[in-house]
Every structure is written in structure tokens, then in C-alpha cells.
């Protein structure tokens, strides 16, 4: 047996890593910064004292250099780490608490995205030799010892590839250095000609006190935040702030939290470091112990990650609970602006539910009210699962003095149903619109007898539309009929359509579903005996006229309720209207 | 009416899965049927498929599918064959879960699917995959094993489930066939985070709970339980939520109460099916433990969901399956589940709160 090694096409791998791992070419600045800072950290560990610094210098014709005075590399180390993809000087203690930012040994490859060659001059803190390493994207490299003396540290030289010159211009380099390195502890200097500038002078936002943080956020977003919530997670070594947005955000917006790993920007558009319900804040967060993915634009989503996320969510929750007592005005303002977000939160979390639900507004038969207002006068609540059902009953419900809440908007049904958890005396029922009309006042016997033929005729006429008629006396008088369906009616029509259209095999299948799993859902048409038009129609002697009135009541009810009408229903509406027009217009002629 | 259609469609996008979304889509289909083109009506139904199965109303998906299938047969050049077959695969994965369908009917649907696969040049992999589940549910271990072999042997093509889903399905089969260690091996890449998709690893968490407990790997079971609690949501997962309802009944009763309160209405709304039966078994286990003490806290729907009602519903559903299957496998199945639940109590020692 022979043991063999895989053969790797180096150029292919380098191309893959350098051109496909990262989302934009500018990350080479980040990778170089990171190598510099890590080298400085390593030299400090050796016990050296020195003025730690990373210096970036811009030369003519799109050349730049990155110099650090960190630990440097020996020839062995170069061999082992620089020239070996996936090896890293920083990897050994991956699971111990480490001060390094990088760990994968692929960072330097990102330079090949923008440069045809990497030249690296280094002197190790442990040796006196100065070494020059030249690497090419085809996977070849050379090392030579330099005769001249260089100080301890490493310098990387890059020359722009065509099309990437922009990344070697002063303004662009300065922008990228600021973006990634603004808060790094090691001094970072940018030099062009004789002009020198220090990039990282400001204090990181997670170390600012509240007024400073407010001013800082306003400075970068041009919006004054409603407030600042401090974030900490012990297990994740996280410090940060969450600023409450002063405007409403859509549920569908991608969240953009700014996240730093050991003071180096990891991503300014991370969407999942805070729990999904927290979309009314943007976070600026620094962590010491979460693990980045190889592209270093996100974290590995391991157990620690989720534990940290929960802990940060907890910070936001605590803040809100305290705020309700401490500053009720601000609390109300937050609720007002971030309504949708808060609703989502309240559904997910019992504590937040208890805190917020009284402040939330609902559409009810008594107008738009907060839950506190609803509960002031009503302990028995009815809620409709859909907006349509709510519309069907809302006006009448008010006249019946029933508190009906529209549960048709996102989360409202769940929010209302949960309200029994606040107080055992509260009762919540889901309104069955089909039975809704049954509770209206019945007619006395005499009126019933008068109405009966009309109702019988209605039932006969509407049987094909799966609709049954009844008559009651109810307020308000200006509503002639109440048409109620429930959700299954549309499905049932859909099933009938399927049964007719399907092949024999599936027609049978649908028949079983329709007949054995569902009951035929009849819609209800409730005539209002309190309405003069209805009375008039019931008293009519002429069966044709009565028929036309019934058809007109029915089709008008469909129209008013936004229900789709079939061809038969449309024909019915036109025929009945035509009959009245004929009667009216012809009658006028007879009278003349 | 086009306006109304568009308005409904817009609102459906922001709605969470569930009955309300279905109602909106059903109205859209009605409007499309009456006022728009057949193509509109077809596509309205296609978007209804996912919504219906996410809302735990698989029978509604099958109903709408029947219409699309016939429209496809009438004018095959108008619609995507692949899309249709993809959903047909769902149909054969669901249809046996309803005891109201006769074996003959189910076999005929499976056969139709198979013939179409052959005619259209698809691999029979999904056919064997779904069929092995059907066979296992009837206790036909021998036939299922044969089917599983054919499933693994058939080639993968565009109609097969994604790799993560299939890996999970291998696990599902092996667990159901009581090959626990092999099953754990199959789902290991998923649990290690190496394979995932829209529904994986969520679906895997509930798959491994019972095997982990049977293998006495309690630590890992607890860890999985914690993770799953965070991610499994919605009416399509009542069977899965049932698994965790059982687990938390013995390990963390307040969490069990939360799961029960959130899911019971899905259970009540769903039609008699395999999922519902399993879910109700879990609910009964929970309620039995719950009622061992006098408690002040009231559960949701406590008037309707009583132990007596559960006994009746469960017996009726199990009986419906047995009658359909022409055997008494459900009795064995439920006895096994019962045994597992008791073992779980022994393992975790019901803590007195």
C-alpha cells in the first residue's frame, strides 16, 4: 500500500480564496491591519517595551507599504505560516483566551485581489537577520537575506493591479483604515510625502458615557437617537451600545449592526447579533470572544453566539422595563414610533408582553383603543381572526354594545388571546361570524309568520350559493342585511372547482376531503326587520318583486363586503336591477 | 377586481404563516378564477401550496393541487412540469397521513406519481423515499426496508429533496426502523452544523430527541431541547412540538406549559391526521402530569381539551388508521410511545415544583 497526498492546484486555491472569499477588494487593508496589530501583540507578549505603531505609507504610481514594529518573522516562521495556506502563527491557542484577531492564515491572500506581488521585509524580534519574501499569485515565492539592517517588525509592499488603483489612493486608503481600524489600540499612522495623520484618536463608542454616545450617534447618522441602551455580555466579552432609532423601520428591512472584534471592524451590516425582535435599535458592539468565520465578515453561529445574543436581548428588555417606571414619556414615545416591532416582541416574550400590551392599540367596534382603554370597560372581549370577518360585524357589534377587536392585523389575534394571562377575570372568545346573527333579537310570532315566506323564498333562491337566510331585529336600522361567511366558504368553493376540474383519481381525493374532512359551510344572510326596505320587500305580494328584492339585497351585501361575485351572481344582480328599472320606468309610462 | 387581487397579494407577503394568510390566498384564487386568466389562477394556487402546508392544512394543498394537475394535463406546454412534479412529491408525502383516504386511493396516487416520473424521465428516488414513510406508518418494516434500499440506490436528480433534507430523512427512516445508532450517524453532519437548509436543522432536532433519550444520552438531549425551543415555531410543526412538549413536561414544566398554550389551537384547528394524532398523544402525556397536582394556573382551552376528550379523540384517530390499514399496528405504535414516555419520567425523575 502506498500513502499518497492530495495534489492541490495552488493557483486555483489562491484564486478561490482571494477572489471569492471576501465581499469586496478593500478587505486587504483590514487583513494587513490585523496582521500588524497581532504582530505587535505578540511582541508585547515577549516582554518588549516599545512604542507600538502601524504605519501605512503611500508612494507615487500606486505603491503602498504597511509597516508594523511587532514581533516579525523568522525564516522558519515564514516557511511555516506565510507560505502555507491555512497555517497561522496564531492558531495554536485557538481555544484559550487569546488576544489575536486573526487565526486562519489566509488573510495575506486577500492582497492578491489588488496586487500582482506581495513583497514582505521582516526582522524577527528573536533574530538579527533581515529577510525579504516575495510571493506571487501563481503560488511561487522566494526568500533572501538582506545585507542592510532593518528594525524589528514587518513591512509589506504592494503595487496596484490595473483596475484596482483606486485602492491605493490616499482618500480610499484613509477611508478604509478609518473604517476598520478607527478604534484599534495600536497607533495607526497614514503617511504621504511629508504629511502624517493618526487614524485612531477617538474613543470607541462602547466606552462613551450616555451624552457622548448620543452625540456620537447623531454625528454618524444625522439623527438624534431616542436613547442609548448599554449592552454587555460577560460570556461573550461584549461591550456595546444600542441606539433607539427615532423613526419607524419596516419589519422587512435588513438590520445593520456594526460589530467589532477586538476593536477591529468585522462588519457594519451584521443582521443577527441582536435578537430579531430588536429591530427598533441599531447596535455598535465590540466582542472579545466570539469566533469569526474565515471571511471574517460574520461570526460562527455556535452555541456561544446564541447565548451572547440572548444576553444582549436581555439587556434591551431590562432597559425597557426600567424605563417604563423611570421615564414614562419617553417610553410612550418609543411605543408610538416602534409599534410594529414592539408587537412582534410582545408576542414572543411574556415579560415584554406584560409590559407593553396595555399600551398597544387595536381596532375595535368602539374605535381605535389601547388595550388599557379596552379593559377599562370590558372584561369580555371578542376577537375576529380576519379583517374581513371584522368588517362584516364591526358596525353591528357596536350597536349591540359588544367589544369586538379586529385580530386580522399581523400579531393582533395572538396579542388579544394572550390578554387572559394578565387577569383571570378577563374572557376572550373568538367570534364565530356565522353564529353572530343568532344572538340578535328574535321577532315575535306574528312578525315571524309574516317574514317566513320571504325567508323560505330566499333559502330556495340562495341554496346554490351556499347561503341561508334568517331574519332578526337589530340596530343600526340603516343596515338592511348582514352577510356573514367564515373562512371555510372560499375554500369550499375552491374544492368544488377542483372536484369539477380534476381527473378521476384526484376528483375522488378532493371529494373525500370535502365531504369527510369538512362540513359544508353555509354563509348567512340576516335580514334586519328594523330596516324599512326589508319590511317593504317582505310585505310585497308579487313573488317576482320579492325575488328581485332578495337578489338585490344579496348581491349588494356581497358588493359591500368586498366578496368576489361569480358569473351567476353578477347575472342575478343585473336581472334584478333590470326588473326594478322596467317596473319603475314602464310604470311611469302607464301612470302618464 | 385586479386591484383587490393585488392588494391581497401585497398583504399576504407580510403575513406570518397560518390560517389568516390562507384566507387571503383563497380569496385571491377565487378572484383569479372568476376575473383573471387561467394562468393567474394556476399561479395563485402554486403560492397557496406552500402557505397551506405551512399552516398545517395539507388537505387544502392537495385540493388545490388536484386543479393544477388537471390544468397541466390539458395544456402541458403552459406550465412548468418540474414545478408540478415537485409539489406532487409533497402530495404523496402527505396523503397517507390522513386516515380518511383508503389504501386503494393512496396506492393509486403513488402509482400515478410513479408512472409520471417514468414518463417524464425522473428518477424514482422521491417515490421510494415517500413510500418508505408510508410503509413504516403501517408497521410494514420488511417492505419499508426494501423500499429504503431502492431509495438509496436510485439516482439523485432535480426532483430529489435537497441533501440536508434527505440526510435528515435517512435519519428519520432509521429511527423509525429502530436503528438508533445508525440514525444518529446519519444526522451527525446536520447536528454538527455542516448541512442545513430552510427546514434543517430545525426538523432534525425533533427527530433525534427520542433516539437520544433511548440511547441515554441525556446531556445531548437537553442541549438539543434548548436549541430547538428557540427555532421550532408554527402550525406545520405540531408533531415536532409535541416531542418537545413531552420532553419539557419532565424537565421544565413552565416551558411545557408555554408550548402547550402556543400550540394547542393549531392542534384543534388541524384535521385528523398522523401529525395531529401524535401531537394529541403528547398533549395527553402533558395533561396527565399536569393534573397530578392541584394548580391555580389555567391552561388555554381547558374547557375543551380534557383528558376524557383526548382519550376519545386519540382512540378514534388510531382506530381510523387501523381500519384503513387493515391491521392493529397503531396499538403497538402507541404502546411503544407510552413506554418511551414512562422511561423518560424514570430517567429525569419528575421534579416536584
PDB file of N, CA, C and O in Angstrom, chain A residues 282-338:
ATOM      1  N   UNK A 282     -30.278  50.012  16.601  1.00  0.00           N
ATOM      2  CA  UNK A 282     -29.075  49.604  15.894  1.00  0.00           C
ATOM      3  C   UNK A 282     -27.964  49.466  16.922  1.00  0.00           C
ATOM      4  O   UNK A 282     -27.855  50.299  17.817  1.00  0.00           O
ATOM      5  N   UNK A 283     -27.181  48.447  16.769  1.00  0.00           N
ATOM      6  CA  UNK A 283     -26.154  48.206  17.763  1.00  0.00           C
ATOM      7  C   UNK A 283     -24.766  48.549  17.251  1.00  0.00           C
ATOM      8  O   UNK A 283     -24.481  48.449  16.063  1.00  0.00           O
ATOM      9  N   UNK A 284     -23.926  49.007  18.161  1.00  0.00           N
ATOM     10  CA  UNK A 284     -22.493  49.137  17.876  1.00  0.00           C
ATOM     11  C   UNK A 284     -21.810  48.332  18.975  1.00  0.00           C
ATOM     12  O   UNK A 284     -21.919  48.673  20.151  1.00  0.00           O
ATOM     13  N   UNK A 285     -21.155  47.263  18.579  1.00  0.00           N
ATOM     14  CA  UNK A 285     -20.784  46.258  19.560  1.00  0.00           C
ATOM     15  C   UNK A 285     -19.340  45.814  19.364  1.00  0.00           C
ATOM     16  O   UNK A 285     -18.888  45.643  18.235  1.00  0.00           O
ATOM     17  N   UNK A 286     -18.640  45.633  20.468  1.00  0.00           N
ATOM     18  CA  UNK A 286     -17.287  45.087  20.401  1.00  0.00           C
ATOM     19  C   UNK A 286     -17.236  43.801  21.216  1.00  0.00           C
ATOM     20  O   UNK A 286     -17.732  43.743  22.326  1.00  0.00           O
ATOM     21  N   UNK A 287     -16.671  42.758  20.627  1.00  0.00           N
ATOM     22  CA  UNK A 287     -16.607  41.495  21.348  1.00  0.00           C
ATOM     23  C   UNK A 287     -15.185  40.970  21.366  1.00  0.00           C
ATOM     24  O   UNK A 287     -14.411  41.223  20.451  1.00  0.00           O
ATOM     25  N   UNK A 288     -14.869  40.257  22.436  1.00  0.00           N
ATOM     26  CA  UNK A 288     -13.530  39.675  22.513  1.00  0.00           C
ATOM     27  C   UNK A 288     -13.522  38.185  22.314  1.00  0.00           C
ATOM     28  O   UNK A 288     -12.483  37.600  22.072  1.00  0.00           O
ATOM     29  N   UNK A 289     -14.678  37.540  22.440  1.00  0.00           N
ATOM     30  CA  UNK A 289     -14.573  36.079  22.386  1.00  0.00           C
ATOM     31  C   UNK A 289     -15.418  35.376  21.334  1.00  0.00           C
ATOM     32  O   UNK A 289     -15.300  34.163  21.216  1.00  0.00           O
ATOM     33  N   UNK A 290     -16.225  36.073  20.576  1.00  0.00           N
ATOM     34  CA  UNK A 290     -16.943  35.354  19.526  1.00  0.00           C
ATOM     35  C   UNK A 290     -15.973  35.010  18.395  1.00  0.00           C
ATOM     36  O   UNK A 290     -15.027  35.736  18.146  1.00  0.00           O
ATOM     37  N   UNK A 291     -16.259  33.908  17.712  1.00  0.00           N
ATOM     38  CA  UNK A 291     -15.350  33.449  16.654  1.00  0.00           C
ATOM     39  C   UNK A 291     -15.851  33.888  15.278  1.00  0.00           C
ATOM     40  O   UNK A 291     -16.975  33.610  14.913  1.00  0.00           O
ATOM     41  N   UNK A 292     -14.966  34.538  14.516  1.00  0.00           N
ATOM     42  CA  UNK A 292     -15.383  34.934  13.173  1.00  0.00           C
ATOM     43  C   UNK A 292     -15.329  33.753  12.213  1.00  0.00           C
ATOM     44  O   UNK A 292     -14.660  32.772  12.478  1.00  0.00           O
ATOM     45  N   UNK A 293     -16.045  33.876  11.093  1.00  0.00           N
ATOM     46  CA  UNK A 293     -15.905  32.887  10.029  1.00  0.00           C
ATOM     47  C   UNK A 293     -14.645  33.232   9.238  1.00  0.00           C
ATOM     48  O   UNK A 293     -14.048  34.277   9.440  1.00  0.00           O
ATOM     49  N   UNK A 294     -14.250  32.372   8.285  1.00  0.00           N
ATOM     50  CA  UNK A 294     -12.989  32.576   7.578  1.00  0.00           C
ATOM     51  C   UNK A 294     -12.969  33.889   6.801  1.00  0.00           C
ATOM     52  O   UNK A 294     -11.935  34.541   6.698  1.00  0.00           O
ATOM     53  N   UNK A 295     -14.120  34.304   6.279  1.00  0.00           N
ATOM     54  CA  UNK A 295     -14.136  35.559   5.538  1.00  0.00           C
ATOM     55  C   UNK A 295     -14.100  36.747   6.501  1.00  0.00           C
ATOM     56  O   UNK A 295     -13.927  37.881   6.095  1.00  0.00           O
ATOM     57  N   UNK A 296     -14.291  36.485   7.771  1.00  0.00           N
ATOM     58  CA  UNK A 296     -14.249  37.485   8.822  1.00  0.00           C
ATOM     59  C   UNK A 296     -15.265  38.585   8.588  1.00  0.00           C
ATOM     60  O   UNK A 296     -15.042  39.731   8.896  1.00  0.00           O
ATOM     61  N   UNK A 297     -16.395  38.232   8.031  1.00  0.00           N
ATOM     62  CA  UNK A 297     -17.450  39.224   7.860  1.00  0.00           C
ATOM     63  C   UNK A 297     -18.671  38.833   8.674  1.00  0.00           C
ATOM     64  O   UNK A 297     -19.685  39.512   8.665  1.00  0.00           O
ATOM     65  N   UNK A 298     -18.568  37.703   9.361  1.00  0.00           N
ATOM     66  CA  UNK A 298     -19.664  37.257  10.224  1.00  0.00           C
ATOM     67  C   UNK A 298     -19.081  36.384  11.316  1.00  0.00           C
ATOM     68  O   UNK A 298     -17.894  36.055  11.285  1.00  0.00           O
ATOM     69  N   UNK A 299     -19.930  36.017  12.288  1.00  0.00           N
ATOM     70  CA  UNK A 299     -19.466  35.113  13.332  1.00  0.00           C
ATOM     71  C   UNK A 299     -19.920  33.700  13.044  1.00  0.00           C
ATOM     72  O   UNK A 299     -20.921  33.470  12.365  1.00  0.00           O
ATOM     73  N   UNK A 300     -19.206  32.724  13.591  1.00  0.00           N
ATOM     74  CA  UNK A 300     -19.686  31.349  13.550  1.00  0.00           C
ATOM     75  C   UNK A 300     -20.899  31.256  14.464  1.00  0.00           C
ATOM     76  O   UNK A 300     -20.847  31.692  15.611  1.00  0.00           O
ATOM     77  N   UNK A 301     -21.947  30.685  13.954  1.00  0.00           N
ATOM     78  CA  UNK A 301     -23.167  30.652  14.755  1.00  0.00           C
ATOM     79  C   UNK A 301     -23.209  29.409  15.632  1.00  0.00           C
ATOM     80  O   UNK A 301     -23.961  28.484  15.401  1.00  0.00           O
ATOM     81  N   UNK A 302     -22.383  29.419  16.635  1.00  0.00           N
ATOM     82  CA  UNK A 302     -22.331  28.288  17.555  1.00  0.00           C
ATOM     83  C   UNK A 302     -23.148  28.604  18.806  1.00  0.00           C
ATOM     84  O   UNK A 302     -23.808  29.629  18.892  1.00  0.00           O
ATOM     85  N   UNK A 303     -23.107  27.709  19.763  1.00  0.00           N
ATOM     86  CA  UNK A 303     -23.912  27.907  20.971  1.00  0.00           C
ATOM     87  C   UNK A 303     -23.565  29.209  21.672  1.00  0.00           C
ATOM     88  O   UNK A 303     -24.440  29.920  22.157  1.00  0.00           O
ATOM     89  N   UNK A 304     -22.268  29.513  21.708  1.00  0.00           N
ATOM     90  CA  UNK A 304     -21.833  30.735  22.377  1.00  0.00           C
ATOM     91  C   UNK A 304     -22.493  31.950  21.719  1.00  0.00           C
ATOM     92  O   UNK A 304     -22.978  32.854  22.392  1.00  0.00           O
ATOM     93  N   UNK A 305     -22.521  31.934  20.407  1.00  0.00           N
ATOM     94  CA  UNK A 305     -23.115  33.045  19.675  1.00  0.00           C
ATOM     95  C   UNK A 305     -24.564  33.282  20.120  1.00  0.00           C
ATOM     96  O   UNK A 305     -24.965  34.408  20.411  1.00  0.00           O
ATOM     97  N   UNK A 306     -25.331  32.206  20.193  1.00  0.00           N
ATOM     98  CA  UNK A 306     -26.737  32.378  20.559  1.00  0.00           C
ATOM     99  C   UNK A 306     -26.890  32.776  22.024  1.00  0.00           C
ATOM    100  O   UNK A 306     -27.781  33.544  22.386  1.00  0.00           O
ATOM    101  N   UNK A 307     -26.003  32.257  22.858  1.00  0.00           N
ATOM    102  CA  UNK A 307     -26.060  32.636  24.272  1.00  0.00           C
ATOM    103  C   UNK A 307     -25.794  34.131  24.413  1.00  0.00           C
ATOM    104  O   UNK A 307     -26.466  34.834  25.167  1.00  0.00           O
ATOM    105  N   UNK A 308     -24.813  34.619  23.654  1.00  0.00           N
ATOM    106  CA  UNK A 308     -24.488  36.043  23.708  1.00  0.00           C
ATOM    107  C   UNK A 308     -25.664  36.866  23.194  1.00  0.00           C
ATOM    108  O   UNK A 308     -26.062  37.861  23.778  1.00  0.00           O
ATOM    109  N   UNK A 309     -26.251  36.395  22.103  1.00  0.00           N
ATOM    110  CA  UNK A 309     -27.381  37.130  21.542  1.00  0.00           C
ATOM    111  C   UNK A 309     -28.521  37.228  22.560  1.00  0.00           C
ATOM    112  O   UNK A 309     -29.133  38.277  22.720  1.00  0.00           O
ATOM    113  N   UNK A 310     -28.784  36.127  23.237  1.00  0.00           N
ATOM    114  CA  UNK A 310     -29.836  36.163  24.247  1.00  0.00           C
ATOM    115  C   UNK A 310     -29.495  37.148  25.356  1.00  0.00           C
ATOM    116  O   UNK A 310     -30.352  37.878  25.847  1.00  0.00           O
ATOM    117  N   UNK A 311     -28.227  37.143  25.744  1.00  0.00           N
ATOM    118  CA  UNK A 311     -27.816  38.024  26.830  1.00  0.00           C
ATOM    119  C   UNK A 311     -27.980  39.492  26.423  1.00  0.00           C
ATOM    120  O   UNK A 311     -28.424  40.325  27.212  1.00  0.00           O
ATOM    121  N   UNK A 312     -27.634  39.808  25.177  1.00  0.00           N
ATOM    122  CA  UNK A 312     -27.787  41.184  24.699  1.00  0.00           C
ATOM    123  C   UNK A 312     -29.275  41.558  24.619  1.00  0.00           C
ATOM    124  O   UNK A 312     -29.666  42.672  24.962  1.00  0.00           O
ATOM    125  N   UNK A 313     -30.086  40.599  24.183  1.00  0.00           N
ATOM    126  CA  UNK A 313     -31.530  40.828  24.151  1.00  0.00           C
ATOM    127  C   UNK A 313     -32.048  41.144  25.545  1.00  0.00           C
ATOM    128  O   UNK A 313     -32.883  42.032  25.739  1.00  0.00           O
ATOM    129  N   UNK A 314     -31.492  40.422  26.514  1.00  0.00           N
ATOM    130  CA  UNK A 314     -31.890  40.631  27.902  1.00  0.00           C
ATOM    131  C   UNK A 314     -31.590  42.075  28.346  1.00  0.00           C
ATOM    132  O   UNK A 314     -32.381  42.695  29.048  1.00  0.00           O
ATOM    133  N   UNK A 315     -30.440  42.609  27.912  1.00  0.00           N
ATOM    134  CA  UNK A 315     -30.072  43.993  28.250  1.00  0.00           C
ATOM    135  C   UNK A 315     -31.160  44.963  27.758  1.00  0.00           C
ATOM    136  O   UNK A 315     -31.545  45.889  28.474  1.00  0.00           O
ATOM    137  N   UNK A 316     -31.622  44.744  26.537  1.00  0.00           N
ATOM    138  CA  UNK A 316     -32.608  45.648  25.961  1.00  0.00           C
ATOM    139  C   UNK A 316     -33.930  45.538  26.720  1.00  0.00           C
ATOM    140  O   UNK A 316     -34.579  46.531  27.032  1.00  0.00           O
ATOM    141  N   UNK A 317     -34.266  44.314  27.069  1.00  0.00           N
ATOM    142  CA  UNK A 317     -35.505  44.087  27.817  1.00  0.00           C
ATOM    143  C   UNK A 317     -35.472  44.796  29.175  1.00  0.00           C
ATOM    144  O   UNK A 317     -36.391  45.508  29.545  1.00  0.00           O
ATOM    145  N   UNK A 318     -34.374  44.557  29.915  1.00  0.00           N
ATOM    146  CA  UNK A 318     -34.226  45.188  31.243  1.00  0.00           C
ATOM    147  C   UNK A 318     -34.382  46.696  31.130  1.00  0.00           C
ATOM    148  O   UNK A 318     -35.059  47.334  31.919  1.00  0.00           O
ATOM    149  N   UNK A 319     -33.724  47.239  30.125  1.00  0.00           N
ATOM    150  CA  UNK A 319     -33.771  48.681  29.932  1.00  0.00           C
ATOM    151  C   UNK A 319     -35.217  49.155  29.783  1.00  0.00           C
ATOM    152  O   UNK A 319     -35.645  50.113  30.412  1.00  0.00           O
ATOM    153  N   UNK A 320     -35.978  48.460  28.955  1.00  0.00           N
ATOM    154  CA  UNK A 320     -37.349  48.898  28.685  1.00  0.00           C
ATOM    155  C   UNK A 320     -38.211  48.792  29.935  1.00  0.00           C
ATOM    156  O   UNK A 320     -39.027  49.668  30.225  1.00  0.00           O
ATOM    157  N   UNK A 321     -38.004  47.704  30.675  1.00  0.00           N
ATOM    158  CA  UNK A 321     -38.800  47.516  31.881  1.00  0.00           C
ATOM    159  C   UNK A 321     -38.529  48.646  32.874  1.00  0.00           C
ATOM    160  O   UNK A 321     -39.439  49.206  33.479  1.00  0.00           O
ATOM    161  N   UNK A 322     -37.247  49.003  33.014  1.00  0.00           N
ATOM    162  CA  UNK A 322     -36.903  50.111  33.913  1.00  0.00           C
ATOM    163  C   UNK A 322     -37.440  51.437  33.401  1.00  0.00           C
ATOM    164  O   UNK A 322     -37.936  52.258  34.159  1.00  0.00           O
ATOM    165  N   UNK A 323     -37.337  51.598  32.089  1.00  0.00           N
ATOM    166  CA  UNK A 323     -37.724  52.882  31.502  1.00  0.00           C
ATOM    167  C   UNK A 323     -39.200  53.180  31.747  1.00  0.00           C
ATOM    168  O   UNK A 323     -39.583  54.338  31.967  1.00  0.00           O
ATOM    169  N   UNK A 324     -40.040  52.155  31.713  1.00  0.00           N
ATOM    170  CA  UNK A 324     -41.471  52.357  31.904  1.00  0.00           C
ATOM    171  C   UNK A 324     -41.736  53.090  33.221  1.00  0.00           C
ATOM    172  O   UNK A 324     -42.650  53.904  33.329  1.00  0.00           O
ATOM    173  N   UNK A 325     -40.923  52.814  34.249  1.00  0.00           N
ATOM    174  CA  UNK A 325     -41.070  53.498  35.534  1.00  0.00           C
ATOM    175  C   UNK A 325     -40.364  54.853  35.543  1.00  0.00           C
ATOM    176  O   UNK A 325     -40.892  55.844  36.010  1.00  0.00           O
ATOM    177  N   UNK A 326     -39.161  54.828  35.005  1.00  0.00           N
ATOM    178  CA  UNK A 326     -38.272  55.969  35.161  1.00  0.00           C
ATOM    179  C   UNK A 326     -38.700  57.147  34.291  1.00  0.00           C
ATOM    180  O   UNK A 326     -38.682  58.297  34.726  1.00  0.00           O
ATOM    181  N   UNK A 327     -39.089  56.877  33.054  1.00  0.00           N
ATOM    182  CA  UNK A 327     -39.402  57.957  32.125  1.00  0.00           C
ATOM    183  C   UNK A 327     -40.592  57.554  31.241  1.00  0.00           C
ATOM    184  O   UNK A 327     -40.434  57.207  30.080  1.00  0.00           O
ATOM    185  N   UNK A 328     -41.798  57.606  31.819  1.00  0.00           N
ATOM    186  CA  UNK A 328     -42.977  57.124  31.075  1.00  0.00           C
ATOM    187  C   UNK A 328     -43.188  57.866  29.750  1.00  0.00           C
ATOM    188  O   UNK A 328     -43.683  57.272  28.794  1.00  0.00           O
ATOM    189  N   UNK A 329     -42.792  59.144  29.695  1.00  0.00           N
ATOM    190  CA  UNK A 329     -42.991  59.897  28.454  1.00  0.00           C
ATOM    191  C   UNK A 329     -42.165  59.307  27.307  1.00  0.00           C
ATOM    192  O   UNK A 329     -42.683  59.087  26.214  1.00  0.00           O
ATOM    193  N   UNK A 330     -40.910  59.082  27.606  1.00  0.00           N
ATOM    194  CA  UNK A 330     -40.025  58.512  26.587  1.00  0.00           C
ATOM    195  C   UNK A 330     -40.517  57.118  26.199  1.00  0.00           C
ATOM    196  O   UNK A 330     -40.537  56.743  25.029  1.00  0.00           O
ATOM    197  N   UNK A 331     -40.935  56.379  27.205  1.00  0.00           N
ATOM    198  CA  UNK A 331     -41.449  55.033  26.970  1.00  0.00           C
ATOM    199  C   UNK A 331     -42.614  55.077  25.973  1.00  0.00           C
ATOM    200  O   UNK A 331     -42.664  54.327  25.013  1.00  0.00           O
ATOM    201  N   UNK A 332     -43.538  56.015  26.211  1.00  0.00           N
ATOM    202  CA  UNK A 332     -44.690  56.135  25.315  1.00  0.00           C
ATOM    203  C   UNK A 332     -44.259  56.516  23.907  1.00  0.00           C
ATOM    204  O   UNK A 332     -44.818  56.050  22.921  1.00  0.00           O
ATOM    205  N   UNK A 333     -43.246  57.393  23.846  1.00  0.00           N
ATOM    206  CA  UNK A 333     -42.782  57.808  22.520  1.00  0.00           C
ATOM    207  C   UNK A 333     -42.187  56.627  21.755  1.00  0.00           C
ATOM    208  O   UNK A 333     -42.426  56.462  20.559  1.00  0.00           O
ATOM    209  N   UNK A 334     -41.449  55.815  22.473  1.00  0.00           N
ATOM    210  CA  UNK A 334     -40.844  54.638  21.828  1.00  0.00           C
ATOM    211  C   UNK A 334     -41.948  53.704  21.312  1.00  0.00           C
ATOM    212  O   UNK A 334     -41.897  53.220  20.187  1.00  0.00           O
ATOM    213  N   UNK A 335     -42.961  53.504  22.151  1.00  0.00           N
ATOM    214  CA  UNK A 335     -44.065  52.629  21.731  1.00  0.00           C
ATOM    215  C   UNK A 335     -44.724  53.175  20.470  1.00  0.00           C
ATOM    216  O   UNK A 335     -45.018  52.451  19.522  1.00  0.00           O
ATOM    217  N   UNK A 336     -44.922  54.486  20.459  1.00  0.00           N
ATOM    218  CA  UNK A 336     -45.610  55.120  19.341  1.00  0.00           C
ATOM    219  C   UNK A 336     -44.846  54.930  18.038  1.00  0.00           C
ATOM    220  O   UNK A 336     -45.422  54.608  16.997  1.00  0.00           O
ATOM    221  N   UNK A 337     -43.545  55.128  18.119  1.00  0.00           N
ATOM    222  CA  UNK A 337     -42.744  55.071  16.888  1.00  0.00           C
ATOM    223  C   UNK A 337     -42.504  53.631  16.442  1.00  0.00           C
ATOM    224  O   UNK A 337     -42.579  53.320  15.261  1.00  0.00           O
ATOM    225  N   UNK A 338     -42.256  52.743  17.412  1.00  0.00           N
ATOM    226  CA  UNK A 338     -41.835  51.386  17.029  1.00  0.00           C
ATOM    227  C   UNK A 338     -42.909  50.352  17.268  1.00  0.00           C
ATOM    228  O   UNK A 338     -42.673  49.266  17.792  1.00  0.00           O
TER     229      UNK A 338
END
